[in-house]
PDB file of C-alpha atoms and ligand atoms in Angstrom:
ATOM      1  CA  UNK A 470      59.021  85.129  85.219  1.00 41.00           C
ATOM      2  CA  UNK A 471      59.039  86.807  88.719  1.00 38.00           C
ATOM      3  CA  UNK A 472      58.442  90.275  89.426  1.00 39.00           C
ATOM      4  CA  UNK A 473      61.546  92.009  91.366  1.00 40.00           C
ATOM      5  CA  UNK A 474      59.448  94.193  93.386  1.00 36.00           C
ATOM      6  CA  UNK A 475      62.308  96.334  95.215  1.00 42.00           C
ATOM      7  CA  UNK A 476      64.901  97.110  92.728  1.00 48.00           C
ATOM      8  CA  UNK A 477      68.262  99.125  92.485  1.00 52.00           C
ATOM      9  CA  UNK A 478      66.758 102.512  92.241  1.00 48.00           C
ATOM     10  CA  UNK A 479      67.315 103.489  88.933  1.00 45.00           C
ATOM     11  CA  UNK A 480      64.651 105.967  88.341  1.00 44.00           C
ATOM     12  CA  UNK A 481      66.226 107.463  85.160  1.00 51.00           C
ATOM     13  CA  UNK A 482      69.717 109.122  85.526  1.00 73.00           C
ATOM     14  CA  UNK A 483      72.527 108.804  87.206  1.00 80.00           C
ATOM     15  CA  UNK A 484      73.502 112.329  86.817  1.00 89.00           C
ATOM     16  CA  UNK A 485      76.971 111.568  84.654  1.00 95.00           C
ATOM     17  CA  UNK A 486      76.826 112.350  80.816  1.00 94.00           C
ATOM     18  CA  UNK A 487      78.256 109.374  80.025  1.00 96.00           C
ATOM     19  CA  UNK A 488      80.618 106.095  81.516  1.00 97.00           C
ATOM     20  CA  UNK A 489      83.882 107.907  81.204  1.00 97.00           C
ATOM     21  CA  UNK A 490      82.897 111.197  82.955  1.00 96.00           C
ATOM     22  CA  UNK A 491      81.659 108.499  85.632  1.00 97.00           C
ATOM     23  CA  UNK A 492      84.837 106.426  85.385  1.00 98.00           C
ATOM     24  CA  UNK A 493      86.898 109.745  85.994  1.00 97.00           C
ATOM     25  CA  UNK A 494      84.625 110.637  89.021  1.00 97.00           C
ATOM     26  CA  UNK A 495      85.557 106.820  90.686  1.00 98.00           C
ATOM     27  CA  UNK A 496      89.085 106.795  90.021  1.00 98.00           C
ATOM     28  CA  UNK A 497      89.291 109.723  92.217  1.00 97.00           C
ATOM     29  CA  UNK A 498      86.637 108.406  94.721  1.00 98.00           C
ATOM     30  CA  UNK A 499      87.002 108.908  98.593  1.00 98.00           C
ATOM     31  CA  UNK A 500      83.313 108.349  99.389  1.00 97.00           C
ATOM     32  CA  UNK A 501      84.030 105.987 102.196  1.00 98.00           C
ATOM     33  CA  UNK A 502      86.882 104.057 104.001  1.00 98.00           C
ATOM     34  CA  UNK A 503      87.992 101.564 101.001  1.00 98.00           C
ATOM     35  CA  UNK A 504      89.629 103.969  99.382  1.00 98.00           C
ATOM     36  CA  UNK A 505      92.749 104.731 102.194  1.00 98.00           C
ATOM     37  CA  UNK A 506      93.589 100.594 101.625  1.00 98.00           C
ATOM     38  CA  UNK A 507      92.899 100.194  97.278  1.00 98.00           C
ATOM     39  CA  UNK A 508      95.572  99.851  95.037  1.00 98.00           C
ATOM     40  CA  UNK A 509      93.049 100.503  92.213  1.00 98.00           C
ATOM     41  CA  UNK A 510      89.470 101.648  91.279  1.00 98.00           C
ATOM     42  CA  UNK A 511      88.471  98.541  89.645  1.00 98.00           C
ATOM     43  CA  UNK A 512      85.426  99.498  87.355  1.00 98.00           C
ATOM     44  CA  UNK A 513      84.838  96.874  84.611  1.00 98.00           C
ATOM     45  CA  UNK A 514      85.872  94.568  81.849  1.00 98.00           C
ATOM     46  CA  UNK A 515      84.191  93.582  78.583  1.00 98.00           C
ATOM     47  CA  UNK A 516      82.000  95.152  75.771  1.00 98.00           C
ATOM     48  CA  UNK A 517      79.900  98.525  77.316  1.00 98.00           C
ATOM     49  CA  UNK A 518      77.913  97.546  74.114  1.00 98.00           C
ATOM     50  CA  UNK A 519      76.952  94.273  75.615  1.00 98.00           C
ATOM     51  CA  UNK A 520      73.537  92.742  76.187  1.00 98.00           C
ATOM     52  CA  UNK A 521      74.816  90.581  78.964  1.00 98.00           C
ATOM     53  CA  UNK A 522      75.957  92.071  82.174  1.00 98.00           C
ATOM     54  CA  UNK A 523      77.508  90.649  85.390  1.00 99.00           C
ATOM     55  CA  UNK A 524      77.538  92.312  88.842  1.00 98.00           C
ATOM     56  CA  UNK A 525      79.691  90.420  91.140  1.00 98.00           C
ATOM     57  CA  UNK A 526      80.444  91.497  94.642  1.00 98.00           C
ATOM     58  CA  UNK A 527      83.636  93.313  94.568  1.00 98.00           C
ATOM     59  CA  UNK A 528      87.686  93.169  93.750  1.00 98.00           C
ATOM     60  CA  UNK A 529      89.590  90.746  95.435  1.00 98.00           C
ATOM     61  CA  UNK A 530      93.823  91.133  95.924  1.00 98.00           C
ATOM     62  CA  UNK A 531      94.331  90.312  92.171  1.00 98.00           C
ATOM     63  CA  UNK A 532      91.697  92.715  91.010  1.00 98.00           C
ATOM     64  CA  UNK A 533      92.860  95.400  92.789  1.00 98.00           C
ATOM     65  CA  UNK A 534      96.240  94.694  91.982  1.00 98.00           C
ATOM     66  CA  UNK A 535      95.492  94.875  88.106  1.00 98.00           C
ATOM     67  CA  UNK A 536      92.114  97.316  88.208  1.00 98.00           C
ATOM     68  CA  UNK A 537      90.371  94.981  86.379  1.00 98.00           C
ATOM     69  CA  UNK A 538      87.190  92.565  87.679  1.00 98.00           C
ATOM     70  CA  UNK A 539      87.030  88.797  88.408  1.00 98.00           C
ATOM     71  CA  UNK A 540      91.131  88.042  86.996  1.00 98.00           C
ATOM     72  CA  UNK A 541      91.626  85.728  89.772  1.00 97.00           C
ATOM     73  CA  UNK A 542      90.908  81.923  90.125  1.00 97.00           C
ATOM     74  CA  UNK A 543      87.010  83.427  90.421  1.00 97.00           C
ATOM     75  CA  UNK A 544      87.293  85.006  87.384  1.00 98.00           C
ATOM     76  CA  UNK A 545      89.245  82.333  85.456  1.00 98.00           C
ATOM     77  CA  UNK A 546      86.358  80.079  86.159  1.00 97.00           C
ATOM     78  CA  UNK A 547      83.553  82.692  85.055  1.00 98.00           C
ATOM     79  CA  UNK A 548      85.489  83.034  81.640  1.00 98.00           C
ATOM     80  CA  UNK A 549      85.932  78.621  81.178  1.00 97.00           C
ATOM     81  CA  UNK A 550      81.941  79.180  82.059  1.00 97.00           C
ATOM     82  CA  UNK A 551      81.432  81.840  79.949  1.00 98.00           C
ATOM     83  CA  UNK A 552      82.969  80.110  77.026  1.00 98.00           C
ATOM     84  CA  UNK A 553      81.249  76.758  77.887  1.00 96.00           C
ATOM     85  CA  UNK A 554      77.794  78.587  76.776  1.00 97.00           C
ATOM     86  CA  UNK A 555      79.502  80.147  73.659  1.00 97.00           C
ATOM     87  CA  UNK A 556      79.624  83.869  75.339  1.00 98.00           C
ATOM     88  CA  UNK A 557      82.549  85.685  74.735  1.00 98.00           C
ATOM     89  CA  UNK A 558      83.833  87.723  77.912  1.00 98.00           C
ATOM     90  CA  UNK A 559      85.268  90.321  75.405  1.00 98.00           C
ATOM     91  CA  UNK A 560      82.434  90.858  73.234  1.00 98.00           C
ATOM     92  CA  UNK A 561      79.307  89.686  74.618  1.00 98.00           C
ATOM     93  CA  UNK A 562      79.886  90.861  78.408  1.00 98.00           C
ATOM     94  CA  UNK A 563      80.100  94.047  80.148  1.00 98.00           C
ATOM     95  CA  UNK A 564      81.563  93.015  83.968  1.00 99.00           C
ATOM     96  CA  UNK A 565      81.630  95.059  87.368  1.00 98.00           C
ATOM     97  CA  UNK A 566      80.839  94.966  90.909  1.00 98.00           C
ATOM     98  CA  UNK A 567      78.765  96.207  93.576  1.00 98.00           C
ATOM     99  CA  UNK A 568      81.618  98.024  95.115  1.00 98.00           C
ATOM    100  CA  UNK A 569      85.095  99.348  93.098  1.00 98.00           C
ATOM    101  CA  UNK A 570      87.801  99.333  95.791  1.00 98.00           C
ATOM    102  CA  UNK A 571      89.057  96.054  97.322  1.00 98.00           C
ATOM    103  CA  UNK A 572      87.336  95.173 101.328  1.00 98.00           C
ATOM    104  CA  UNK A 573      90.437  94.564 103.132  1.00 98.00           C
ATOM    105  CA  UNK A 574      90.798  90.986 103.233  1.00 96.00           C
ATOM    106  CA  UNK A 575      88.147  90.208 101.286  1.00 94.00           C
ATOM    107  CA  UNK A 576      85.411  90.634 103.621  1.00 98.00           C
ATOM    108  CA  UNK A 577      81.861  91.552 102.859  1.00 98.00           C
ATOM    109  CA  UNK A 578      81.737  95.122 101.738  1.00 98.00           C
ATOM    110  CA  UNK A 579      79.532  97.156 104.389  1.00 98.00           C
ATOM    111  CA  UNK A 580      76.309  98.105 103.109  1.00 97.00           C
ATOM    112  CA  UNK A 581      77.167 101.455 103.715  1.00 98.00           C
ATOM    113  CA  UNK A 582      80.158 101.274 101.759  1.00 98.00           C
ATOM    114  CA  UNK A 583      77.815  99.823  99.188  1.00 98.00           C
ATOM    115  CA  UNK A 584      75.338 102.831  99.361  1.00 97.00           C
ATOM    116  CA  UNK A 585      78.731 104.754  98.875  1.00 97.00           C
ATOM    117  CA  UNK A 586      79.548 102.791  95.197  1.00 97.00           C
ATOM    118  CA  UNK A 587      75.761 102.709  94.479  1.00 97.00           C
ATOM    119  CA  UNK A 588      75.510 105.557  92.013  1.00 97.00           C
ATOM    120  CA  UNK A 589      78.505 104.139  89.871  1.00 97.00           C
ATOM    121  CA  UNK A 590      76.360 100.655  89.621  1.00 98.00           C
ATOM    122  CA  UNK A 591      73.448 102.895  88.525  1.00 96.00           C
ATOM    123  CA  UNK A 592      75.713 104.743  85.982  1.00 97.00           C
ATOM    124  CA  UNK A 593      77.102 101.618  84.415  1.00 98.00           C
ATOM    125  CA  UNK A 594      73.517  99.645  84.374  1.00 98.00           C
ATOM    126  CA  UNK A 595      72.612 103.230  82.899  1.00 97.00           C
ATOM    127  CA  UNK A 596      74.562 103.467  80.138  1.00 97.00           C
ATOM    128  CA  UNK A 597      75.502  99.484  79.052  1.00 98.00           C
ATOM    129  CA  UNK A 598      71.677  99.409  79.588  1.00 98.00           C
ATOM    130  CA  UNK A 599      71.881  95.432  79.233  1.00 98.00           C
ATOM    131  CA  UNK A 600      69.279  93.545  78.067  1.00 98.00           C
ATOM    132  CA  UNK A 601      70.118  90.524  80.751  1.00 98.00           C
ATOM    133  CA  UNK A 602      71.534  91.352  83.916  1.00 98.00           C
ATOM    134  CA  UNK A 603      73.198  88.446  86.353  1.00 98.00           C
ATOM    135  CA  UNK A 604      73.708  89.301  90.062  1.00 98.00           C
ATOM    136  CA  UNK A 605      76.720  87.086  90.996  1.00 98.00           C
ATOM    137  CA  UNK A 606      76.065  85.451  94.510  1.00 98.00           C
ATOM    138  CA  UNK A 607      74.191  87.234  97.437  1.00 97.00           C
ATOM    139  CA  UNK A 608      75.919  90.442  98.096  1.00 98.00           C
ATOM    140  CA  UNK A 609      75.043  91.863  94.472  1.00 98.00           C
ATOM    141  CA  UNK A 610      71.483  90.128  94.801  1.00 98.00           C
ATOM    142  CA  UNK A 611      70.649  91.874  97.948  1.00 98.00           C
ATOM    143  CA  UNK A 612      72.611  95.040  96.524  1.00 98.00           C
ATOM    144  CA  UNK A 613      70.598  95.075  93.259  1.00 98.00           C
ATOM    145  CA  UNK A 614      67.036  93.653  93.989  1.00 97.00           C
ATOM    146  CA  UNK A 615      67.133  94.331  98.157  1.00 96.00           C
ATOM    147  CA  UNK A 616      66.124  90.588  98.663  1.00 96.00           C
ATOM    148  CA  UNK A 617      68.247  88.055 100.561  1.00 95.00           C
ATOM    149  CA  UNK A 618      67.101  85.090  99.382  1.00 95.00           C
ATOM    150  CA  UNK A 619      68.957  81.260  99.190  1.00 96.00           C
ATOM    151  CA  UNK A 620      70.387  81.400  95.690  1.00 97.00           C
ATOM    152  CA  UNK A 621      69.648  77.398  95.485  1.00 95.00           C
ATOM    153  CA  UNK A 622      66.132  78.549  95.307  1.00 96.00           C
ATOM    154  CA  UNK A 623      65.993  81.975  93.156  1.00 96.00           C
ATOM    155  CA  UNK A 624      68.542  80.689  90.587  1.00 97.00           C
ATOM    156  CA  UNK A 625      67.531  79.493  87.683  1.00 96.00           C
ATOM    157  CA  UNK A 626      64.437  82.415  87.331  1.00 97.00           C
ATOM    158  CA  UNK A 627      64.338  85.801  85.616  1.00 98.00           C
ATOM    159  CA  UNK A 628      62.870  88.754  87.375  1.00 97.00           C
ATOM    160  CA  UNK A 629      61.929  91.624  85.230  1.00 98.00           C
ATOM    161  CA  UNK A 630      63.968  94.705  86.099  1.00 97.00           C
ATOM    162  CA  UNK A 631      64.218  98.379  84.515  1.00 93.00           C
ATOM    163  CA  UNK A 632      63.954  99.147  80.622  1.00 94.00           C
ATOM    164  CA  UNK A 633      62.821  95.952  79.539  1.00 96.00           C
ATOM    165  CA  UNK A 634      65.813  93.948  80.698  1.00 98.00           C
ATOM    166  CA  UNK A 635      65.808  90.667  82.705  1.00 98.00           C
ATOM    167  CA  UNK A 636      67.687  89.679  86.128  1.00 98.00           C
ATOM    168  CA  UNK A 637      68.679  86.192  87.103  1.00 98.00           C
ATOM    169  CA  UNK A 638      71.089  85.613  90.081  1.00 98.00           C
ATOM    170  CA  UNK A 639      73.333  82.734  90.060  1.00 98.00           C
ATOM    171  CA  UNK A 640      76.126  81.325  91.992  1.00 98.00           C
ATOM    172  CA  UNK A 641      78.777  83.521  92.378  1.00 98.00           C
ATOM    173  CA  UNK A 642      82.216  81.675  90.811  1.00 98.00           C
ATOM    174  CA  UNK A 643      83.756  81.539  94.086  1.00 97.00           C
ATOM    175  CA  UNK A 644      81.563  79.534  95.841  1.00 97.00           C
ATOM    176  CA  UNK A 645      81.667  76.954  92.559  1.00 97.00           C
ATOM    177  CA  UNK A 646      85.325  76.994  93.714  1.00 96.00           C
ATOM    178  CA  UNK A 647      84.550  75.385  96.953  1.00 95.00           C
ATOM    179  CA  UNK A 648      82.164  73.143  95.642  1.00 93.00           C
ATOM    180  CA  UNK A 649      83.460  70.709  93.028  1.00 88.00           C
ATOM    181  CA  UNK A 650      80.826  68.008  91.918  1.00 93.00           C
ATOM    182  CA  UNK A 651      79.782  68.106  88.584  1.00 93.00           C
ATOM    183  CA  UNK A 652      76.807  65.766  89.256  1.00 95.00           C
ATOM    184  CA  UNK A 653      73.302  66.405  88.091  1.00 96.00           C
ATOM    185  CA  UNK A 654      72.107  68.716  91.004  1.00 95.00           C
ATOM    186  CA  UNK A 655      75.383  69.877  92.045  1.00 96.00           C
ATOM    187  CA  UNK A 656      76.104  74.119  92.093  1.00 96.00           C
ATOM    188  CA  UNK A 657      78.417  73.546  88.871  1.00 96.00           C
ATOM    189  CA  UNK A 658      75.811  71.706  86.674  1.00 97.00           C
ATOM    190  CA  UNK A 659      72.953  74.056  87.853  1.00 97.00           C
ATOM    191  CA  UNK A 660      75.473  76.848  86.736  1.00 97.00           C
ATOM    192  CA  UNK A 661      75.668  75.757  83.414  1.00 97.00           C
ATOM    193  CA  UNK A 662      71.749  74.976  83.051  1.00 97.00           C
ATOM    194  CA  UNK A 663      71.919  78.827  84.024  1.00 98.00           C
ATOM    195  CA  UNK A 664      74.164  79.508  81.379  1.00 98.00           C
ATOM    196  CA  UNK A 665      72.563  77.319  78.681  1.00 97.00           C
ATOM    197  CA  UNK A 666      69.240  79.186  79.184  1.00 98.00           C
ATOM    198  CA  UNK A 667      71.541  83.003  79.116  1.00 98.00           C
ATOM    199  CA  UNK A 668      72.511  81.189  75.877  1.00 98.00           C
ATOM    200  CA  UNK A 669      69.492  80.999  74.611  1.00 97.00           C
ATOM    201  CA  UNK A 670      68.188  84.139  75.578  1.00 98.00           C
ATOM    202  CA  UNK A 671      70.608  85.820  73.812  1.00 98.00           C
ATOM    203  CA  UNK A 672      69.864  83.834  70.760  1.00 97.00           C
ATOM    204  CA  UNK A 673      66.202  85.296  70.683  1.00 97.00           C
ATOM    205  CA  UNK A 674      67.693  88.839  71.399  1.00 96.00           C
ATOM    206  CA  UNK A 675      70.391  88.120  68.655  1.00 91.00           C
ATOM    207  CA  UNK A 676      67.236  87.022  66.137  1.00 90.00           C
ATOM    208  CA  UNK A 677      64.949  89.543  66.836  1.00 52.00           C
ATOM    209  CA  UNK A 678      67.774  92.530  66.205  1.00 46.00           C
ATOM    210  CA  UNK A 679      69.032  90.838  62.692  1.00 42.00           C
TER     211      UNK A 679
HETATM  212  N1  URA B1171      84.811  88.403  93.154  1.00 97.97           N
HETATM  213  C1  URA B1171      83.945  89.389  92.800  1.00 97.97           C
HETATM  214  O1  URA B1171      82.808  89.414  93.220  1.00 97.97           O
HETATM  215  N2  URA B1171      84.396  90.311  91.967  1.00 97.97           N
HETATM  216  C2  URA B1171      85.621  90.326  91.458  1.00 97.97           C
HETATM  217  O2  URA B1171      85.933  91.224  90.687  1.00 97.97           O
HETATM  218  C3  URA B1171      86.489  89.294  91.851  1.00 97.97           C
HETATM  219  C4  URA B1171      86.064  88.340  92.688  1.00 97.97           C
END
């Protein structure tokens, strides 16, 4: 296990009492530019009693036409991989992103407009306080842990990160979209190794609470 030196800096609290005072706060958000183009805040999906969280980058058209994270063809795959390791996306996830309003045209969000959605990340990580934390793809690895580092190489390794819990990053969904192979090696059968060892990690956490 790595140490994540730099880390999203969640010295203690957010400042919000709880997720739905910080939920009301977003939904009424004009901290930066996204919010003249969104349809919707989109804030998360899944269990906020989860051990497991995923941070993806941020909504795409269908998200922000719903309010609701990773419903697309993205997301569709992250639930078939989900399920594949026995995880269910209701139960056993919580789900968000770096930023809550849709980049026009799906571009990168700015790191400012980042900085601008950061204490909402902090809130949720905050309060789900997750035991295993995946960054989806590089924007919420260099968002989260301030590293930009090829995801061939850091996937596949925990980091420790705040309270206790662990970080891994893995391929974000969309780029497993783009890249088909199933083949020993390939980004699809190194995703599921990932998800066979999140598997198993929250086996031990399941066995050590019962
Ligand atoms: N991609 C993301 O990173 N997040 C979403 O919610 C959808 C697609």
């Amino acid at each position: 296990m790595t140490n994540a030196t730099e880390q999203l800096s969640l010295n203690g609290l957010s400042g919000y009492e709880n997720l739905d005072a910080m939920y009301e706060v977003a939904r009424s958000c004009r901290a930066c530019d996204l919010c003249k183009t969104r349809n919707s805040v989109v804030l998360f999906r899944g269990n906020p009693q989860a051990k497991l969280m995923i941070i993806g980058e941020g909504p795409g058209q269908n998200e922000d036409e719903q309010g609701v994270p990773f419903v697309g063809r993205a997301g569709k795959l992250l639930d078939k991989i989900l399920e594949s390791g026995g995880i269910d996306k209701d139960k056993d996830v919580y789900i968000c992103n770096v930023v809550k309003c849709r980049p026009p045209g799906n571009r990168v969000p700015t790191p400012a407009e980042a900085a601008a959605c950061k204490g909402f990340l902090e809130a949720q990580i905050e309060f789900v306080n997750p035991k295993l934390i995946l960054l989806a793809g590089s924007t919420a690895m260099q968002h989260v842990l301030q590293v930009k580092n090829p995801i061939s190489k850091v996937r596949g390794t925990w980091s420790d990160f705040k309270n206790g819990a662990k970080v891994m990053t893995i391929f974000h969904p969309s780029y497993l979209l783009r890249n088909d192979s199933r083949e020993v090696g390939s980004p699809k059968w190194l995703m599921w190794q990932d998800i066979k060892e999140v598997r198993k990690q929250l086996d031990a956490l399941e066995g050590l609470s019962t």
